[in-house]
Amino acid sequence: MPAVIVILGILSVIGFNSCKREHITYSTTSDVNMYSYLEQNPDQFSMFKQIVDKAGFSTFINTYGTYTLFAPNNTGVTAYLKANGKASVDNIDEATAKKIVSISLIADTINTQLFTDGKMRAPTTSGQFLITGANNVGGVSSITINRQANLVKGNVRLGNGILHVIDNVLLPAEQTLAKMVEQNPNYSIFSEALKATGFYDSLNVAATSATNPSRKFLTLIAQTNAVFNAAGIADFNALKAKYSTKGNPKDPTDSLYLFVAYRVFPELSYLSDVVAASSHPTLAPLEVTTSMLDGEKVLLNNDYFNGVLEPGVSLDRTLSDNSASNGVLHSSASNYKIKVRKPTAVYFDFGDQPEIRRAPGVYRGIDKSIVFEPGELSEVTWINQRTSGHQQFTYKTEPAVPRAGEYFYGNDFTYWGLRFQPDPKGGMSQIEFKTPLLVRGRYKVWIDWRRDAGTSPIVVSFDGQALPNTFFVSEIVNDNQSDALLESKFLKRYSESPVTGNSNGMVSKMVGIINVTTTDRHYIRFNATGAVGKQIGMDCVEFRPVDMASQILPKLYRDGTLRY
């Protein structure tokens, strides 16, 4: 999925309907450094230069290096002074001057092409991140910096980096997450929940004062009173009555405690970070929040479970990406809580990939074929041994009348390169898939494929841990043996392929038992160890709970159904 939305794209949308676009100037100067540039342009920067001097940064920004400086022009500094009741820069104390310059300076060169709808790629020298966005006032669109200033002139290239001119002074976030919520009356219910559960105290510690390095910066998903009201929760007492199962919200096993803990990520995730990863840890033990970008919507817990979409909730973009001194505050557009699920069987078709589903008429169509080069599938990666088509990932479907002996689940299968073997004669030596959502629990892992030539074992790993049983492409499922006998050998007949007097062409092998510790999407990897005679028709992987009534039924049919 896209990790970010590029601002130029946003501006083009904003300015589409007869809007004037503010002209952004791109300049190149001689190789003077930043402080010298401020000195040489007093008509624009004499006041900001005074702030730099007072902060003691003059030497620092005049040395060679790679920096980005957001410099407010004199008009911007004047606006700041007026808004804060100060007559001149002389009324700014040294501590405030240091804060202003520290939040305006990044130890990295970032031009406007790298501005995204979210945080900058590197923190400022204050330790906080700046965010960029788009704004439209009176039909004129502009790039905003930290929701405090507009970009006037971008990409002034200097000897020690890039300078951007802005129309106001930048200031670091001073409030903690707890204070931001507490002081906004629209979050009064959520604020009471923070205090009742004890999270107010832990969210009221500035990053500079945090003693736990893994909790210096946090992400909080809050909810407005209006969101609670829409869910039938009128006030905090109603919230407590609905969720507090122990009567003590400070009890870590109390559902209200977990309700709040589930909204705290032990990481700094602006919206661009939220969508860049498919899941995020929370302070609710072993619980994660999944995330995705749908157009311009940032969705949480919008998951397919057993092939059925369970709609999630969106984050309110206008109320999100608010920097605090110890993290970032987002706001959910709907009420949500931890989803309680029991381990359930998951049947993962190797060809069920986003890019294949998006290809018109291909996924489980009739007699279709599509190939992918390395890097073209977002949820499958592989290691190549050769160039050209030998390393391609191929997705194929059966014709209207399936070929004899082929009983693939959903009538589709995949080829992993020309050969799946670890030498130059092969194509791939390793392939890794991102799994569908797996609920926390213990599962037996069954690999399903069409039997073929090949006596070298293939090693299967789950989340980087090798499973105990390997499988051979030429494994034999003896149709003269009972289901129970086959299962004792870690084998089974998984498809609708008819029982014969010989061996079954469709093979399933149990390669091990996994302990899924978090409800999330995980990774399953296959490593070749030796030569394989030809392409392997790989079908799917089954994750069946260890206590499932049967490891054999349901069977996987050509039409994509499961039958007992």
XYZ file of C-alpha atoms in Angstrom:
564
model
C 0.000 0.000 0.000
C 1.147 3.524 -0.420
C 3.059 4.768 2.579
C 2.429 8.446 2.004
C 0.379 10.833 -0.057
C 2.655 13.259 -1.824
C 1.750 16.866 -1.182
C 2.025 17.912 -4.799
C -0.750 15.429 -5.519
C -2.872 16.908 -2.757
C -2.274 20.413 -4.047
C -3.282 19.377 -7.536
C -6.562 18.082 -6.124
C -7.089 21.207 -4.054
C -6.372 23.471 -6.983
C -8.366 21.561 -9.591
C -11.554 23.592 -9.515
C -10.450 27.054 -10.674
C -8.150 27.564 -7.681
C -5.046 29.674 -7.999
C -1.839 27.934 -7.108
C 0.599 29.842 -4.970
C 3.902 30.059 -6.810
C 6.739 28.286 -5.000
C 10.148 29.639 -5.954
C 13.112 27.318 -6.348
C 16.464 29.053 -5.958
C 20.158 28.297 -6.158
C 22.775 30.535 -4.592
C 26.510 30.623 -4.394
C 27.815 28.225 -1.763
C 27.477 30.469 1.278
C 26.256 28.742 4.409
C 22.964 29.349 6.172
C 23.987 32.003 8.658
C 25.832 33.960 5.975
C 22.738 33.797 3.795
C 20.634 35.282 6.604
C 23.237 38.039 7.015
C 23.254 38.804 3.293
C 19.465 39.173 3.171
C 18.526 41.462 6.080
C 15.407 42.692 4.290
C 14.018 39.169 4.703
C 15.782 37.626 7.687
C 17.230 40.283 10.011
C 14.739 39.370 12.749
C 15.238 35.602 12.468
C 19.011 36.213 12.484
C 18.546 37.971 15.829
C 16.710 34.903 17.152
C 19.513 32.637 15.902
C 22.085 34.862 17.620
C 20.146 34.848 20.877
C 19.830 31.048 20.704
C 23.576 30.671 20.187
C 23.191 28.827 16.868
C 25.053 31.267 14.608
C 28.283 29.255 14.450
C 26.444 25.945 14.219
C 24.432 26.851 11.113
C 27.425 28.479 9.463
C 29.549 25.330 9.533
C 29.550 22.856 6.682
C 27.150 19.949 6.933
C 23.829 18.718 5.572
C 20.941 20.635 7.091
C 17.457 21.865 6.347
C 16.398 25.175 7.867
C 12.877 26.603 7.929
C 13.529 30.326 8.201
C 10.625 32.685 8.912
C 10.898 35.965 7.031
C 10.586 39.296 8.811
C 6.854 39.362 8.144
C 6.525 35.984 9.828
C 8.540 36.977 12.893
C 6.504 40.185 13.187
C 3.284 38.131 13.130
C 4.661 35.887 15.876
C 5.660 38.859 18.046
C 2.258 40.448 17.646
C 0.407 37.223 18.463
C 2.470 36.820 21.634
C 2.312 40.432 22.805
C 6.009 41.119 22.290
C 7.328 44.450 21.035
C 10.506 43.115 19.449
C 12.894 40.183 19.279
C 14.582 41.659 22.343
C 11.557 40.445 24.329
C 12.238 36.803 23.371
C 14.294 35.074 26.051
C 17.202 32.765 25.284
C 15.288 29.581 26.162
C 12.464 30.462 23.759
C 14.953 31.393 21.042
C 16.624 27.978 21.420
C 13.241 26.267 21.091
C 12.416 28.236 17.939
C 15.702 27.478 16.192
C 15.821 23.839 17.344
C 12.385 23.056 15.911
C 13.307 24.861 12.664
C 16.496 22.903 11.966
C 16.883 19.330 10.671
C 20.206 17.517 10.343
C 19.313 16.272 6.868
C 18.744 17.858 3.464
C 15.041 17.688 2.618
C 13.748 19.442 -0.484
C 10.079 20.049 -1.239
C 9.853 16.945 -3.422
C 10.313 14.942 -0.237
C 7.519 16.725 1.626
C 4.701 14.332 2.358
C 1.270 14.555 3.903
C 2.699 13.787 7.303
C 5.947 13.893 9.197
C 9.332 14.726 7.734
C 11.703 11.815 7.267
C 14.077 13.056 9.987
C 13.490 14.781 13.341
C 14.433 18.363 14.071
C 17.313 19.126 16.400
C 14.686 19.492 19.135
C 13.918 15.776 18.793
C 10.397 16.461 17.541
C 9.256 15.894 13.978
C 7.753 18.509 11.698
C 4.702 17.663 9.640
C 3.768 19.077 6.271
C 0.374 19.340 4.683
C -1.729 21.300 2.238
C -4.028 24.243 2.794
C -6.432 26.184 0.603
C -7.563 29.671 1.537
C -9.507 31.853 -0.864
C -8.742 29.564 -3.763
C -4.992 29.705 -3.167
C -3.293 26.461 -2.196
C -0.133 26.315 -0.164
C 2.139 23.873 1.622
C 1.890 24.131 5.384
C 4.685 23.438 7.831
C 3.673 22.011 11.207
C 0.253 23.633 10.830
C 1.946 26.839 11.971
C 3.342 28.389 8.806
C 3.052 28.370 5.024
C 5.896 27.766 2.622
C 6.781 30.998 0.808
C 9.928 29.999 -1.038
C 11.391 26.527 -1.201
C 14.700 24.856 -1.955
C 17.245 27.633 -1.495
C 20.398 25.560 -1.917
C 23.278 26.664 0.269
C 26.736 25.412 1.112
C 25.526 23.400 4.099
C 22.049 22.374 3.030
C 18.648 23.677 2.016
C 16.731 26.665 3.351
C 12.961 27.058 3.068
C 11.325 30.436 3.665
C 8.117 30.373 5.739
C 5.629 33.027 6.823
C 5.535 32.371 10.576
C 7.671 31.147 13.442
C 7.699 27.429 14.244
C 7.307 26.370 17.864
C 7.787 22.930 19.416
C 4.910 21.083 21.029
C 4.872 21.858 24.747
C 1.926 19.777 25.954
C 2.024 16.075 26.697
C -0.534 13.757 25.148
C -2.423 13.670 28.448
C -2.575 17.469 28.646
C -3.650 17.830 25.011
C -6.612 15.549 25.653
C -7.433 17.074 29.035
C -7.494 20.638 27.761
C -9.758 19.888 24.811
C -13.384 19.823 26.052
C -14.342 17.642 23.081
C -12.317 14.831 24.661
C -13.708 15.093 28.201
C -15.040 11.503 28.290
C -11.783 10.096 26.973
C -9.800 12.252 29.388
C -11.756 10.813 32.317
C -11.025 7.333 30.988
C -7.299 8.118 30.894
C -7.397 9.242 34.518
C -9.555 6.357 35.735
C -7.269 3.754 34.169
C -4.018 5.427 35.211
C -2.902 6.110 31.664
C -3.113 9.855 32.219
C 0.009 9.676 34.378
C 2.018 7.604 31.916
C 0.956 9.859 29.031
C 1.855 12.982 30.984
C 5.626 12.464 30.875
C 7.548 14.567 28.346
C 9.965 12.648 26.139
C 12.879 14.516 27.686
C 11.860 13.223 31.133
C 10.996 9.639 30.174
C 13.202 7.019 31.820
C 11.995 4.114 29.665
C 13.640 4.551 26.239
C 10.908 2.488 24.564
C 8.217 4.819 25.924
C 9.745 8.216 25.143
C 7.339 8.760 22.254
C 3.856 7.258 22.054
C 0.896 7.335 19.701
C -2.576 7.864 21.153
C -5.856 7.214 19.333
C -8.437 9.329 21.156
C -12.184 9.616 20.661
C -14.300 12.746 20.835
C -17.438 12.972 22.924
C -19.431 13.016 19.685
C -17.978 9.640 18.689
C -18.843 8.178 22.088
C -22.351 9.671 21.904
C -22.897 8.121 18.464
C -22.062 4.751 20.049
C -24.695 5.303 22.753
C -22.205 6.394 25.425
C -23.416 9.656 26.949
C -20.689 10.223 29.542
C -17.833 8.558 31.401
C -20.199 6.724 33.768
C -21.862 5.123 30.763
C -18.446 4.206 29.350
C -17.423 2.624 32.644
C -20.703 0.729 32.907
C -20.241 -0.620 29.386
C -16.617 -1.707 29.576
C -15.416 -2.002 33.186
C -15.823 -5.715 33.861
C -13.915 -5.782 37.165
C -15.253 -2.572 38.656
C -11.683 -1.277 38.892
C -10.473 0.429 35.682
C -6.886 0.429 36.976
C -6.860 -3.377 36.986
C -4.837 -4.442 33.887
C -7.373 -7.221 33.290
C -10.336 -4.841 33.406
C -11.909 -4.325 29.987
C -11.952 -0.537 30.331
C -8.228 -0.590 31.096
C -7.689 -2.707 27.978
C -10.030 -0.421 25.993
C -7.648 2.479 26.664
C -4.441 0.422 26.462
C -5.474 -0.735 22.986
C -5.386 2.903 21.855
C -1.774 3.492 22.871
C 1.012 2.449 20.492
C 4.514 2.264 22.045
C 5.929 4.031 18.997
C 5.821 7.392 17.239
C 3.429 6.927 14.329
C 2.105 9.859 12.376
C -0.543 9.043 9.773
C 2.113 8.328 7.157
C 3.687 5.840 9.580
C 0.339 4.293 10.480
C -0.319 3.326 6.862
C 3.310 2.429 6.133
C 3.018 -0.632 8.397
C 0.192 -3.145 8.266
C -0.006 -3.512 12.045
C 1.080 -1.767 15.211
C 1.746 -3.039 18.739
C -0.409 -1.630 21.518
C -0.146 -1.493 25.301
C -2.895 -4.123 25.489
C -0.854 -7.312 26.003
C -0.334 -9.316 22.790
C -2.874 -7.207 20.885
C -2.087 -5.300 17.709
C -4.033 -2.807 15.635
C -3.966 -3.395 11.895
C -3.933 -0.463 9.499
C -4.281 0.315 5.820
C -4.820 3.183 3.390
C -8.015 3.103 1.322
C -7.862 6.035 -1.078
C -7.311 8.877 1.371
C -8.891 7.049 4.312
C -6.646 5.689 7.043
C -8.412 2.575 8.330
C -7.794 0.577 11.488
C -8.768 -3.085 11.902
C -10.260 -3.269 8.420
C -9.473 -6.951 8.028
C -10.452 -9.933 5.967
C -11.087 -12.796 8.342
C -11.862 -16.187 6.849
C -12.384 -14.465 3.529
C -14.981 -12.041 4.884
C -14.293 -8.329 5.305
C -14.761 -7.075 8.840
C -15.095 -3.295 8.373
C -12.797 -1.230 10.537
C -12.820 2.388 11.633
C -11.242 5.411 10.011
C -9.073 8.047 11.604
C -10.353 11.603 11.367
C -7.567 13.214 9.337
C -8.558 16.743 10.354
C -8.199 15.847 14.046
C -5.089 13.685 13.686
C -1.337 14.217 13.328
C -1.175 16.514 16.351
C 2.329 16.622 17.796
C 2.795 16.438 21.555
C 5.962 16.701 23.602
C 5.857 12.921 24.005
C 4.219 11.680 20.840
C 1.380 12.229 18.424
C -2.390 12.367 18.903
C -4.892 10.955 16.415
C -8.666 10.798 16.613
C -10.906 7.900 15.635
C -14.045 8.687 13.649
C -15.893 5.763 15.271
C -15.860 3.828 18.525
C -13.870 0.592 18.506
C -12.468 -1.955 20.912
C -10.352 -5.093 20.949
C -11.854 -7.766 18.735
C -12.211 -10.979 20.707
C -11.680 -13.959 18.418
C -10.949 -17.640 18.854
C -8.386 -19.460 16.719
C -10.018 -20.285 13.403
C -8.757 -22.221 10.396
C -7.278 -20.106 7.604
C -6.848 -21.484 4.088
C -4.317 -19.268 2.325
C -4.200 -19.471 -1.464
C -0.641 -18.550 -2.523
C -2.112 -16.684 -5.496
C -4.427 -14.538 -3.383
C -2.344 -11.373 -3.686
C -3.568 -7.741 -3.933
C -1.959 -7.197 -7.336
C -3.516 -10.379 -8.751
C -6.948 -9.497 -7.401
C -6.648 -6.058 -9.010
C -5.818 -7.498 -12.441
C -9.196 -7.515 -14.280
C -10.660 -10.992 -14.677
C -7.481 -12.805 -13.644
C -7.980 -14.032 -10.077
C -9.683 -17.425 -10.333
C -10.743 -16.636 -13.883
C -10.761 -19.239 -16.645
C -7.430 -20.242 -18.202
C -5.540 -17.140 -17.089
C -1.847 -16.565 -16.533
C 0.118 -13.596 -15.209
C 3.772 -13.285 -14.234
C 5.522 -10.976 -11.798
C 9.110 -9.847 -11.571
C 10.885 -9.373 -8.234
C 9.476 -6.378 -6.381
C 6.147 -6.324 -8.209
C 4.188 -8.099 -5.466
C 3.772 -6.143 -2.244
C 3.276 -9.176 0.004
C 5.617 -11.720 -1.594
C 9.403 -11.485 -1.752
C 11.902 -13.933 -3.172
C 15.610 -14.509 -3.719
C 16.747 -15.031 -7.301
C 19.485 -17.222 -8.703
C 19.202 -16.217 -12.361
C 18.092 -13.352 -14.551
C 15.308 -13.357 -17.174
C 12.090 -15.305 -16.720
C 13.655 -17.983 -14.563
C 12.971 -16.011 -11.387
C 9.394 -14.952 -12.118
C 6.434 -15.651 -9.868
C 3.693 -17.090 -12.061
C -0.019 -17.272 -11.283
C -2.141 -19.615 -13.401
C -5.724 -20.821 -13.498
C -7.274 -23.913 -15.031
C -9.250 -23.908 -18.307
C -13.032 -24.330 -18.276
C -12.448 -28.076 -18.216
C -9.546 -28.523 -15.763
C -6.602 -30.570 -16.922
C -6.581 -34.220 -15.935
C -5.271 -34.867 -12.453
C -5.299 -31.195 -11.436
C -7.537 -30.475 -8.452
C -6.236 -27.156 -7.186
C -8.236 -25.239 -4.585
C -10.102 -22.523 -6.477
C -8.735 -23.907 -9.777
C -5.587 -21.788 -9.476
C -1.951 -22.357 -8.554
C 1.458 -20.692 -8.594
C 4.890 -21.462 -10.004
C 7.936 -20.253 -8.095
C 10.468 -19.570 -10.843
C 11.555 -22.007 -13.527
C 13.001 -24.182 -10.777
C 12.902 -23.815 -7.015
C 16.474 -24.687 -6.137
C 19.575 -22.975 -4.697
C 21.918 -22.915 -7.691
C 22.335 -20.945 -10.941
C 20.304 -23.533 -12.828
C 17.268 -22.630 -10.783
C 15.279 -19.444 -10.584
C 14.353 -18.961 -6.944
C 15.927 -20.328 -3.819
C 13.667 -18.663 -1.249
C 10.191 -17.155 -1.225
C 8.294 -15.496 1.625
C 4.590 -14.679 1.879
C 2.702 -12.386 4.208
C -0.137 -14.427 5.674
C -3.759 -13.435 6.151
C -4.772 -12.425 9.673
C -4.143 -15.226 12.168
C -5.824 -15.157 15.572
C -3.581 -15.780 18.553
C -3.356 -19.523 19.222
C -1.673 -22.786 18.193
C -2.017 -24.147 14.661
C -0.911 -27.083 12.569
C 0.568 -25.907 9.267
C -0.279 -27.947 6.157
C 1.368 -27.256 2.768
C -0.688 -28.229 -0.312
C 0.734 -28.832 -3.800
C 0.603 -30.996 -6.918
C 3.040 -33.898 -6.662
C 5.972 -33.792 -9.082
C 9.624 -34.788 -9.456
C 12.051 -33.608 -6.805
C 13.735 -35.296 -3.875
C 15.400 -32.329 -2.165
C 13.671 -31.157 1.008
C 12.064 -27.722 1.224
C 12.311 -26.005 4.600
C 9.336 -23.998 5.878
C 9.743 -21.179 8.411
C 7.137 -19.169 10.281
C 8.160 -15.695 11.410
C 11.778 -16.671 10.880
C 11.640 -19.941 12.854
C 12.177 -23.147 10.875
C 9.441 -25.748 11.367
C 10.473 -29.319 12.225
C 9.156 -31.147 9.164
C 10.434 -30.501 5.643
C 8.554 -31.618 2.533
C 9.617 -33.168 -0.748
C 7.868 -32.293 -4.009
C 7.681 -36.037 -4.722
C 6.042 -36.990 -1.385
C 3.617 -39.875 -1.876
C 0.078 -39.964 -0.556
C -0.810 -43.637 -0.883
C -4.483 -43.946 -1.750
C -4.462 -47.479 -0.376
C -3.889 -46.076 3.109
C -6.534 -44.698 5.437
C -6.837 -41.052 6.412
C -5.740 -41.911 9.943
C -2.629 -43.754 8.762
C -1.676 -40.943 6.408
C -2.186 -38.353 9.137
C 0.152 -40.298 11.418
C 2.779 -39.753 8.704
C 1.909 -36.015 8.567
C 0.216 -36.482 5.177
C -3.362 -36.235 3.908
C -5.610 -36.024 0.865
C -6.698 -32.377 0.931
C -8.559 -31.938 -2.359
C -11.482 -33.442 -4.235
C -9.033 -35.569 -6.212
C -10.630 -39.041 -6.373
C -9.082 -41.921 -4.490
C -7.269 -44.299 -6.821
C -5.561 -47.627 -6.437
C -2.200 -45.904 -6.543
C -0.973 -42.540 -5.219
C -2.826 -39.241 -5.122
C -1.465 -36.420 -7.262
C -2.533 -33.709 -4.826
C -0.448 -33.783 -1.657
C -0.702 -32.066 1.721
C 1.932 -32.330 4.423
C 1.905 -31.061 8.001
C 5.247 -29.326 8.510
C 4.858 -28.329 12.142
C 2.869 -26.645 14.889
C 3.147 -22.895 15.364
C 2.327 -20.747 18.361
C 0.847 -17.476 17.109
C 1.392 -15.066 19.986
C -0.302 -12.006 18.485
C -3.427 -11.649 16.386
C -1.834 -10.225 13.282
C -0.534 -10.985 9.832
C 2.663 -13.011 9.904
C 5.257 -14.425 7.492
C 5.765 -17.899 6.062
C 8.948 -18.652 4.147
C 10.107 -21.519 1.929
C 13.781 -22.364 1.368
C 15.051 -24.778 -1.267
C 17.930 -27.042 -0.266
C 18.659 -28.860 -3.531
C 17.659 -29.528 -7.120
C 14.002 -29.820 -8.110
C 13.257 -31.431 -11.463
C 10.652 -28.981 -12.774
C 8.213 -26.235 -11.861
C 6.085 -26.992 -8.814
C 2.354 -26.329 -8.847
C 2.032 -24.789 -5.383
C -1.565 -24.478 -4.208
C -2.018 -23.160 -0.675
C -1.176 -23.400 3.015
C -3.669 -24.396 5.701
C -3.454 -23.052 9.247
C -5.707 -25.331 11.307
C -6.120 -24.884 15.087
C -4.578 -27.825 16.927
C -7.897 -28.539 18.670
C -9.946 -28.406 15.469
C -12.391 -31.320 15.227
C -10.653 -32.600 12.091
C -7.358 -31.873 10.391
C -8.664 -33.528 7.223
C -12.112 -32.002 6.810
C -13.209 -29.780 5.266
C -11.495 -30.549 1.982
C -10.587 -27.825 -0.490
C -12.536 -27.977 -3.745
C -11.856 -26.730 -7.253
C -14.736 -24.257 -7.079
C -13.176 -22.525 -4.079
C -15.549 -24.015 -1.516
C -14.797 -26.018 1.619
C -16.706 -29.277 1.932
C -17.131 -31.835 4.698
